Amino acid sequence: MSTRHFQRHAALATALAIAPFACAAQAAAADTRGQWIGRTQIEGQRDADKTTLSLGTAGEESTTLELDTGRTCKLRDGTYSDQGADAWSLHFKPTDGSGLCDRLSQGEFTLRAAGPRKLAFEARYPDGKGGQNQRSGVLTRYP
């Protein structure tokens, strides 16, 4: 067997060995349905707040977001959609209340794959004083 022939076989064997892992990682990142838990915080603040995100099927009004800042804000009937490679956009209907939940429901939400069983969470929403809050953190799939 020539050296060149051997190198081709070695390259093919390496590619075949890596392919299942790459496919598994891509499938894990692409399947966002389920519950995600972590902590998020507003840029410039010290304290992080417990954040729970339950994603249903993309395109359906089956997503909920719960943010515990000492008082719990829960947004329901949200939708999410693909925004390219391993990124998703969330949208919630405006709430009828006032305060944090109402402002949060007006926000722009982005999720990005951040590793196995992890999503980076980013939200921009009105701060109630004429400015914007930027909240971010990492959520982990539960269980």
Short mmCIF file of C-alpha atoms in Angstrom, two decimals:
data_model
loop_
_atom_site.label_atom_id
_atom_site.label_comp_id
_atom_site.label_asym_id
_atom_site.label_seq_id
_atom_site.Cartn_x
_atom_site.Cartn_y
_atom_site.Cartn_z
CA MET A 1 0.00 0.00 0.00
CA SER A 2 1.44 3.37 -0.98
CA THR A 3 1.83 6.24 1.47
CA ARG A 4 -0.67 8.30 -0.50
CA HIS A 5 -3.24 5.48 -0.43
CA PHE A 6 -2.71 5.04 3.32
CA GLN A 7 -3.19 8.81 3.94
CA ARG A 8 -6.51 8.73 2.07
CA HIS A 9 -7.73 5.81 4.20
CA ALA A 10 -6.61 7.56 7.39
CA ALA A 11 -8.39 10.79 6.40
CA LEU A 12 -11.58 8.89 5.55
CA ALA A 13 -11.46 6.95 8.83
CA THR A 14 -11.02 10.18 10.80
CA ALA A 15 -13.93 11.86 9.00
CA LEU A 16 -16.18 8.87 9.62
CA ALA A 17 -15.21 8.79 13.29
CA ILE A 18 -15.99 12.49 13.80
CA ALA A 19 -19.26 12.61 11.82
CA PRO A 20 -21.54 10.98 14.45
CA PHE A 21 -20.31 13.40 17.13
CA ALA A 22 -20.85 16.44 14.90
CA CYS A 23 -24.35 15.25 13.96
CA ALA A 24 -25.23 14.60 17.61
CA ALA A 25 -24.00 18.05 18.66
CA GLN A 26 -25.97 19.73 15.86
CA ALA A 27 -29.14 17.77 16.73
CA ALA A 28 -28.81 18.68 20.41
CA ALA A 29 -28.38 22.36 19.62
CA ALA A 30 -31.25 22.40 17.13
CA ASP A 31 -33.79 20.78 19.50
CA THR A 32 -34.78 23.70 21.70
CA ARG A 33 -38.11 22.35 22.95
CA GLY A 34 -38.27 21.81 26.69
CA GLN A 35 -37.49 23.61 29.91
CA TRP A 36 -34.41 25.82 30.34
CA ILE A 37 -33.33 27.20 33.72
CA GLY A 38 -30.62 29.62 34.73
CA ARG A 39 -29.91 33.11 35.97
CA THR A 40 -30.05 36.33 33.99
CA GLN A 41 -29.13 39.83 34.96
CA ILE A 42 -29.55 43.36 33.72
CA GLU A 43 -26.36 44.84 32.34
CA GLY A 44 -24.67 46.94 35.04
CA GLN A 45 -26.40 45.25 37.98
CA ARG A 46 -24.87 42.77 40.41
CA ASP A 47 -27.79 40.54 41.21
CA ALA A 48 -28.90 37.79 38.84
CA ASP A 49 -32.50 36.63 38.76
CA LYS A 50 -33.79 33.08 38.40
CA THR A 51 -35.07 32.65 34.86
CA THR A 52 -37.14 29.74 33.57
CA LEU A 53 -37.98 29.37 29.90
CA SER A 54 -40.30 26.67 28.59
CA LEU A 55 -40.16 26.31 24.83
CA GLY A 56 -42.91 24.45 22.99
CA THR A 57 -43.01 23.91 19.26
CA ALA A 58 -41.52 26.68 17.10
CA GLY A 59 -44.19 28.90 15.56
CA GLU A 60 -46.90 27.92 18.07
CA GLU A 61 -48.05 30.04 21.02
CA SER A 62 -46.65 27.60 23.57
CA THR A 63 -43.65 29.37 25.11
CA THR A 64 -43.55 30.74 28.67
CA LEU A 65 -40.94 32.86 30.42
CA GLU A 66 -40.78 33.24 34.19
CA LEU A 67 -38.51 35.78 35.80
CA ASP A 68 -38.14 35.89 39.59
CA THR A 69 -36.82 39.29 40.70
CA GLY A 70 -38.30 39.03 44.19
CA ARG A 71 -41.70 39.30 42.53
CA THR A 72 -42.49 36.79 39.82
CA CYS A 73 -43.26 37.86 36.28
CA LYS A 74 -44.64 35.15 34.00
CA LEU A 75 -45.21 35.67 30.30
CA ARG A 76 -47.34 33.10 28.45
CA ASP A 77 -48.39 32.28 24.91
CA GLY A 78 -45.07 33.28 23.37
CA THR A 79 -43.75 32.12 20.02
CA TYR A 80 -40.25 31.55 18.75
CA SER A 81 -38.69 31.10 15.32
CA ASP A 82 -35.34 30.23 13.74
CA GLN A 83 -33.01 33.11 13.02
CA GLY A 84 -30.27 31.22 11.23
CA ALA A 85 -27.62 28.85 12.49
CA ASP A 86 -28.38 27.99 16.12
CA ALA A 87 -30.24 31.25 16.89
CA TRP A 88 -33.90 31.85 17.72
CA SER A 89 -36.08 34.89 18.24
CA LEU A 90 -38.85 35.00 20.90
CA HIS A 91 -41.99 37.14 20.91
CA PHE A 92 -44.67 37.56 23.57
CA LYS A 93 -48.05 39.25 23.44
CA PRO A 94 -48.27 42.47 25.48
CA THR A 95 -49.68 41.97 28.96
CA ASP A 96 -52.56 43.96 30.41
CA GLY A 97 -50.65 44.91 33.54
CA SER A 98 -48.04 47.46 34.32
CA GLY A 99 -44.52 47.29 35.59
CA LEU A 100 -41.85 44.73 34.76
CA CYS A 101 -44.11 42.14 33.10
CA ASP A 102 -45.63 44.67 30.75
CA ARG A 103 -42.22 46.09 29.79
CA LEU A 104 -40.71 42.62 29.44
CA SER A 105 -43.52 41.52 27.11
CA GLN A 106 -42.55 44.39 24.78
CA GLY A 107 -38.98 43.15 24.55
CA GLU A 108 -36.84 41.64 21.84
CA PHE A 109 -35.54 38.22 22.85
CA THR A 110 -32.74 36.23 21.25
CA LEU A 111 -31.52 32.73 22.06
CA ARG A 112 -28.28 31.22 20.78
CA ALA A 113 -26.77 27.78 21.19
CA ALA A 114 -24.01 28.14 23.82
CA GLY A 115 -22.76 24.57 24.05
CA PRO A 116 -24.26 21.20 24.83
CA ARG A 117 -27.60 21.69 26.63
CA LYS A 118 -27.03 25.46 27.00
CA LEU A 119 -28.67 28.54 25.49
CA ALA A 120 -27.42 32.12 25.71
CA PHE A 121 -30.39 34.37 26.56
CA GLU A 122 -30.53 38.05 25.60
CA ALA A 123 -33.44 40.46 26.05
CA ARG A 124 -33.84 44.18 25.38
CA TYR A 125 -36.91 45.86 26.83
CA PRO A 126 -38.03 49.28 28.09
CA ASP A 127 -36.77 50.22 31.56
CA GLY A 128 -39.82 52.35 32.40
CA LYS A 129 -37.74 55.55 32.47
CA GLY A 130 -37.42 56.16 28.74
CA GLY A 131 -34.37 53.90 28.29
CA GLN A 132 -33.68 50.23 27.62
CA ASN A 133 -32.69 47.31 29.84
CA GLN A 134 -30.41 44.66 28.45
CA ARG A 135 -30.71 41.34 30.26
CA SER A 136 -28.50 38.34 29.51
CA GLY A 137 -27.44 35.01 30.90
CA VAL A 138 -27.07 31.32 30.15
CA LEU A 139 -29.89 28.81 30.51
CA THR A 140 -29.34 25.07 30.89
CA ARG A 141 -31.75 22.37 29.71
CA TYR A 142 -33.67 20.82 32.58
CA PRO A 143 -33.54 17.92 33.37
#
